[in-house]
Amino acid sequence: MSQTDFVRKLPDAQSEKPTNTFWQSIHIDPTLLALVLITLAFGLVVLYSASDGQFSFLKRQVMMAGAGLVAMIIVAQIPPSVMQRWVWLPYAGGLLLLVAVIFFGLEVNGAQRWLDLGPIAFQPSEILKLSLPLLLAAYLGKRHMPPRFKHVFMSLLMIALPAGLVVVQPDLGTSLLVAGSGLAVLFTAGLKWRYMLAALILVIISAPLMWQFGLHDYQRERIITMFNPEADRLGAGWNIIQSVTAIGSGGWSGKGWLLGTQSHLDFLPESHTDFIIAVLAEEFGFRGVCILLSLYLLIIGRGFWISYTAKSPFSRLASAAVVVTFFVYVSVNMAMVSGLLPVVGVPLPLVSYGGTSLISLFMMFGILMAISTEPGTLKS
Amino acid sequence: MREDSLFRDEQYESRLILGRLQILAFVVMVVLAMLALRYHYLQIEQFDRFVTQSDENRIHVRAVPPTRGLVFDRNGIVLAENRPSYTLTIVPENTDGLDQLLDKLANVVAISDIDLQRFQEQLETYRRPYEPVPFRYNLDEQEVARFAVQQFDLVGADIQVELIRHYPLGEYFAHVVGYVGRINDREQASIDLEAYAGSHVIGKTGIERQYETELLGVVGYEYVETDARGNVLRILERHHPIPGQNIHLNLDSELQIAIQDQLVGEQAAAVAIDTNNSGVLALVSTPSFDPNLFVSGISTREYSALLENPAKPLFNRALQGQYPPGSTVKPMFGLIALQEQSITPEFTLFDPGYYILEGQDRVSRDWKSQGHGTVDLTKAIVESCNVFYYELGHRTGIESLSDYGLRFGLGHKTGIDLPGEQSGVMPSPNWKRGARGVAWYPGDTINVGVGQGFLLVTPLQLAQTTAVIARKGSVIPPSLVSAIGDQPVLSIVSDQIEIAEEHWALVHGAMRDVVHTTHGTAQSINRGIDNYEIAGKTGTAQAISVAEDVDYDDLELEKHQRDHALFVAFAPADNPQFSVGVIVENGEHGGSMAAPIARVIFDKLLESYVPEPVKNGGANVPN
């Protein structure tokens, strides 16, 4: 990070001293870009090992990262005010596709989450992960803060529509992530504490009912497994036992790159996708985990800085929502693989193999960059 | 922009959002710190535990079973060997669904209900995870080939080449060599599981059981690295197994086969002993069974057929059959009477065909109703006179008969190196009080004197006591094994019965006359022998009791009620090398049914015997 980045974005910077005009003119935040590329490179090293040295995975991941970079640059060129005006479009489109999934979706493992569009199949819920917080930022950014009851109600409706459509697929994990990113915007917009307290009480009261009637058997099983993986060593508990063993056996310095026995002898499931942190922890040890955590912390820190210095309420809320979403991915994934949370399908940002998540991540960074390079001073 | 936003307090809203951002940043820091702590806990604090767990995951200790020792006869002919056999095994942990796999396998190899049942039983009993469970034994070449083609679709199943026990001479040696079988639950509880890791079988009977420890060998181990599906990637370390020791027997398989072929269709037993060292040359019990049936688990149907067979093929008559010895005890009792001086060599009595004990009204009959006339000890043995022996028993007394009888080898186990031997009964007043709770009557002694009453012997004991007589009193326990590995097993003299030389000569002479004089009860077998003479004694034992006043000979009896035929002998008569004991159940007369078996045995053993001018010459024993 260069000194000038900080100087330029002091929160009360009323000075219109135009610095870094080159980066600003192409709407790229070099600090964020550097951090993302370093993390991505580290991720590729781990992915190469996790995929047993198969170049095809690496090649595909690099290609997807390239596509992601292009998408990021494109998104970064969109002025935040345009985003604010048009974000309802992807939101509405995403909702339509979610409805389409109910009727035309591919059924995989008993859940309809995928939409088959000829050559590519993707999950429409990905669109909502991004467009819902932006829509809320756009909606709340134009209104009084803290939001009034009517606006809170409208916001909850905007959250409930996609979350509800996703939960019937069924995909509880994604549904919670979508809802969480929306609620994060509400929180940032200054939601009154008494509303939050009321919501908390409501959740506590309804939790037993949800457990009994709201969850599928496999979802209950996953939660039970998290608390007692030994109960079903070769069944549902297998993944967690093996991933925790992989992490723990890495020690301080790890077993060495390509030398992880848990992953290379196939004990570790999904080692190149959701459970890739276990490969990293096994081969690079606690040292490696700390390095990755530091990189994530820097990215998140940079994100908060962008949000802190953003020029409009929409920009602040939108960038905060993006940062929180990124943070939730990191922490949910790392907690799940180390046995602190039930297994939900959340990839580890910039490290896990997977084109869809990589591209949407880069689009998130594009939004942050568009906001960070927005010209002008704070305005409402 | 909407109307109400005209009145927005931008300063306040900005502070509000920035405050919330600070709270979020704080939450992020706390959560990431917690994650770091979690990974620190797993990787630093619990490192030892997880590194062990991950090694246990990938490193498996695999037992390498030792090769079981072979069993040979005295001429190096293999009686028990190990043959490669293709076994289809399943690792249940590796299958994608056991039931589907079994369905698929049904199209590849023939599977019977018995296989399925046995497999289920093994799944339910003790086993190590990832240990292959045998499913089908003895695959033929076609099945192996079909499996190889389909293997990609049969995840979790594999074919293992295993050495399994095979008995090339089958039922000829089933009662001696015995057989191995799968370790059952009871054995599982008593064996050293470590020593049997990798072994599926254990000696169940015979030599296989007696010398289990020597035959088994010492299990080896290898540490192998496996992947999650249990596939072995490499061997990290190997401790070779030590093969079991080979067992060499005194048995002569040609003789054993010849005897058994002679006894086809009979329920009979015959034992031949080398009198020089009490090595057992043949031990036959008919009918027999195929021991190979038991090796990989006998089916219930086959097993119950063997159990329900009235001829009892599983019953080892030579060791476990207890029969009244009848007149075969006469030479031994004659020696005892002479040594105890209850009779002299010159003593005679007149045999009217019956015997009445002084002061009692009980009549004991001779088998020859008109009697043998004037009888001395030699004539009593040659013609098997019962009346003489009623008197002999009466004069000698049960105490002396019993004391000496025990030393000759009756009434207790001979000590042969086989499991399951029965001890027979050498009755005495003490025994009767203990076993029956009643006093000894003089009439009991009379019965014992002719080898009836409470007296019971096994065929092995017949051959053993005859060997003791042939050796003039030296007792050597019979033994089957001559060497374990290259370590010879030496026989030891455990007792020496002191009886005057002239008594031995008299009785040996009388036994020779049984075979080689015209009045001898076994004279029918002497034809055609030119290079040696046989000394023997016939016997007939009642299979059922008959009321005293019924003339036993007149009864028309069913086959299974007829008398047992017995014969004991040693040869050459003047230079004993071999002794035999033969019993043919329901064979009626020792002279006609049992003695010819002895002749076959001696002819075989003494084929190349050259009679020597001097007595006590060197042994002419094969090997």
Coordinates of N, CA and C in Angstrom, one line a residue, chain B residues 328-395:
Chain B
T328 N -7.8 -111.7 23.9 CA -6.5 -111.1 23.5 C -5.6 -110.8 24.8
V329 N -6.3 -110.7 26.0 CA -5.5 -110.4 27.2 C -4.9 -111.6 27.8
K330 N -5.2 -112.8 27.2 CA -4.7 -114.1 27.8 C -3.1 -114.1 27.9
P331 N -2.4 -113.8 26.9 CA -0.9 -113.9 27.1 C -0.5 -113.0 28.2
M332 N -1.0 -111.8 28.4 CA -0.6 -110.9 29.4 C -1.0 -111.4 30.8
F333 N -2.2 -111.9 30.9 CA -2.6 -112.5 32.2 C -1.8 -113.8 32.6
G334 N -1.5 -114.6 31.5 CA -0.6 -115.7 31.8 C 0.7 -115.3 32.4
L335 N 1.3 -114.3 31.8 CA 2.6 -113.8 32.3 C 2.5 -113.3 33.8
I336 N 1.4 -112.6 34.0 CA 1.2 -112.1 35.4 C 1.0 -113.3 36.4
A337 N 0.3 -114.3 36.0 CA 0.0 -115.4 36.9 C 1.3 -116.2 37.1
L338 N 2.1 -116.3 36.1 CA 3.4 -117.0 36.3 C 4.3 -116.2 37.2
Q339 N 4.4 -114.9 37.0 CA 5.3 -114.1 37.8 C 4.8 -114.0 39.2
E340 N 3.5 -114.0 39.4 CA 3.0 -114.0 40.8 C 2.9 -115.4 41.4
Q341 N 3.3 -116.4 40.6 CA 3.3 -117.7 41.0 C 2.0 -118.3 41.5
S342 N 0.9 -117.7 40.9 CA -0.4 -118.3 41.2 C -0.6 -119.6 40.4
I343 N 0.2 -119.7 39.3 CA 0.3 -121.0 38.6 C 1.7 -121.2 38.3
T344 N 2.1 -122.5 38.0 CA 3.4 -122.8 37.5 C 3.3 -123.1 36.0
P345 N 4.5 -123.2 35.3 CA 4.4 -123.6 33.9 C 3.9 -125.0 33.7
E346 N 4.0 -125.8 34.8 CA 3.5 -127.2 34.7 C 2.1 -127.4 35.1
F347 N 1.5 -126.3 35.7 CA 0.1 -126.5 36.2 C -0.9 -126.8 35.1
T348 N -1.8 -127.8 35.4 CA -2.8 -128.2 34.4 C -4.1 -128.3 35.1
L349 N -5.2 -128.2 34.4 CA -6.5 -128.5 34.9 C -7.4 -129.2 33.8
F350 N -8.5 -129.8 34.3 CA -9.3 -130.5 33.3 C -10.5 -129.6 33.0
D351 N -10.7 -129.3 31.7 CA -11.8 -128.4 31.3 C -13.0 -129.3 30.8
P352 N -14.1 -129.3 31.6 CA -15.3 -130.0 31.1 C -16.2 -129.2 30.2
G353 N -15.8 -128.0 29.9 CA -16.6 -127.1 29.1 C -17.4 -126.1 29.9
Y354 N -17.3 -126.1 31.2 CA -17.9 -125.1 32.1 C -17.0 -125.0 33.3
Y355 N -17.3 -123.9 34.1 CA -16.6 -123.6 35.3 C -17.5 -123.1 36.3
I356 N -17.4 -123.7 37.5 CA -18.2 -123.3 38.6 C -17.3 -122.8 39.7
L357 N -17.4 -121.5 40.1 CA -16.6 -121.0 41.2 C -17.0 -121.6 42.5
E358 N -16.0 -122.0 43.3 CA -16.3 -122.7 44.6 C -17.3 -121.9 45.4
G359 N -18.3 -122.6 46.0 CA -19.3 -122.0 46.9 C -20.3 -121.1 46.2
Q360 N -20.3 -121.1 44.8 CA -21.3 -120.3 44.1 C -22.0 -121.1 43.1
D361 N -23.2 -120.7 42.8 CA -24.0 -121.6 41.8 C -23.9 -121.0 40.4
R362 N -23.0 -120.0 40.2 CA -22.9 -119.4 38.9 C -22.1 -120.3 38.0
V363 N -22.6 -120.6 36.8 CA -21.9 -121.4 35.8 C -21.3 -120.5 34.7
S364 N -20.0 -120.6 34.5 CA -19.3 -119.9 33.4 C -19.0 -120.9 32.4
R365 N -19.3 -120.6 31.1 CA -19.1 -121.6 30.0 C -17.9 -121.3 29.2
D366 N -17.4 -122.3 28.6 CA -16.3 -122.1 27.7 C -17.0 -121.9 26.3
W367 N -16.2 -121.3 25.3 CA -16.8 -121.2 24.0 C -17.0 -122.5 23.3
K368 N -16.2 -123.5 23.8 CA -16.2 -124.9 23.2 C -17.0 -125.7 24.2
S369 N -18.3 -126.1 23.9 CA -19.2 -126.6 24.9 C -18.7 -128.0 25.5
Q370 N -18.0 -128.7 24.6 CA -17.6 -130.0 25.1 C -16.3 -129.9 25.9
G371 N -15.6 -128.8 26.0 CA -14.4 -128.6 26.8 C -13.2 -128.9 26.0
H372 N -12.0 -128.4 26.6 CA -10.7 -128.7 26.0 C -9.9 -129.8 26.6
G373 N -10.5 -130.5 27.5 CA -9.8 -131.6 28.2 C -8.8 -131.1 29.2
T374 N -7.6 -131.8 29.3 CA -6.6 -131.4 30.2 C -5.8 -130.2 29.5
V375 N -5.7 -129.1 30.3 CA -5.1 -127.9 29.7 C -4.0 -127.3 30.5
D376 N -2.9 -127.0 29.9 CA -1.9 -126.2 30.6 C -1.9 -124.8 30.0
L377 N -1.0 -123.9 30.4 CA -1.0 -122.5 30.0 C -0.9 -122.4 28.5
T378 N 0.1 -123.1 27.9 CA 0.3 -123.0 26.5 C -0.9 -123.4 25.7
K379 N -1.5 -124.5 26.1 CA -2.7 -125.0 25.4 C -3.9 -124.0 25.6
A380 N -3.9 -123.4 26.8 CA -5.0 -122.4 27.1 C -4.9 -121.2 26.2
I381 N -3.6 -120.8 25.9 CA -3.4 -119.7 25.0 C -3.7 -120.1 23.5
V382 N -3.1 -121.2 23.1 CA -3.2 -121.7 21.7 C -4.7 -121.9 21.3
E383 N -5.4 -122.6 22.2 CA -6.8 -122.9 21.9 C -7.8 -121.9 22.5
S384 N -7.2 -121.0 23.2 CA -8.0 -120.0 23.9 C -9.1 -120.6 24.8
C385 N -8.5 -121.3 25.8 CA -9.4 -122.0 26.8 C -9.9 -121.0 27.8
N386 N -11.2 -120.9 28.0 CA -11.7 -119.9 29.0 C -11.7 -120.5 30.4
V387 N -12.0 -121.8 30.5 CA -12.1 -122.4 31.8 C -10.8 -122.3 32.5
F388 N -9.7 -122.5 31.8 CA -8.3 -122.4 32.4 C -8.2 -121.0 32.9
Y389 N -8.6 -120.0 32.2 CA -8.4 -118.6 32.6 C -9.4 -118.1 33.7
Y390 N -10.6 -118.8 33.7 CA -11.4 -118.5 34.9 C -10.7 -118.9 36.2
E391 N -10.0 -120.1 36.2 CA -9.3 -120.5 37.3 C -8.1 -119.6 37.6
L392 N -7.4 -119.3 36.4 CA -6.2 -118.5 36.5 C -6.5 -117.1 37.2
G393 N -7.6 -116.5 36.7 CA -8.0 -115.2 37.3 C -8.3 -115.3 38.7
H394 N -9.1 -116.4 39.1 CA -9.5 -116.6 40.4 C -8.2 -116.8 41.3
R395 N -7.2 -117.5 40.9 CA -6.0 -117.8 41.7 C -5.2 -116.5 41.8

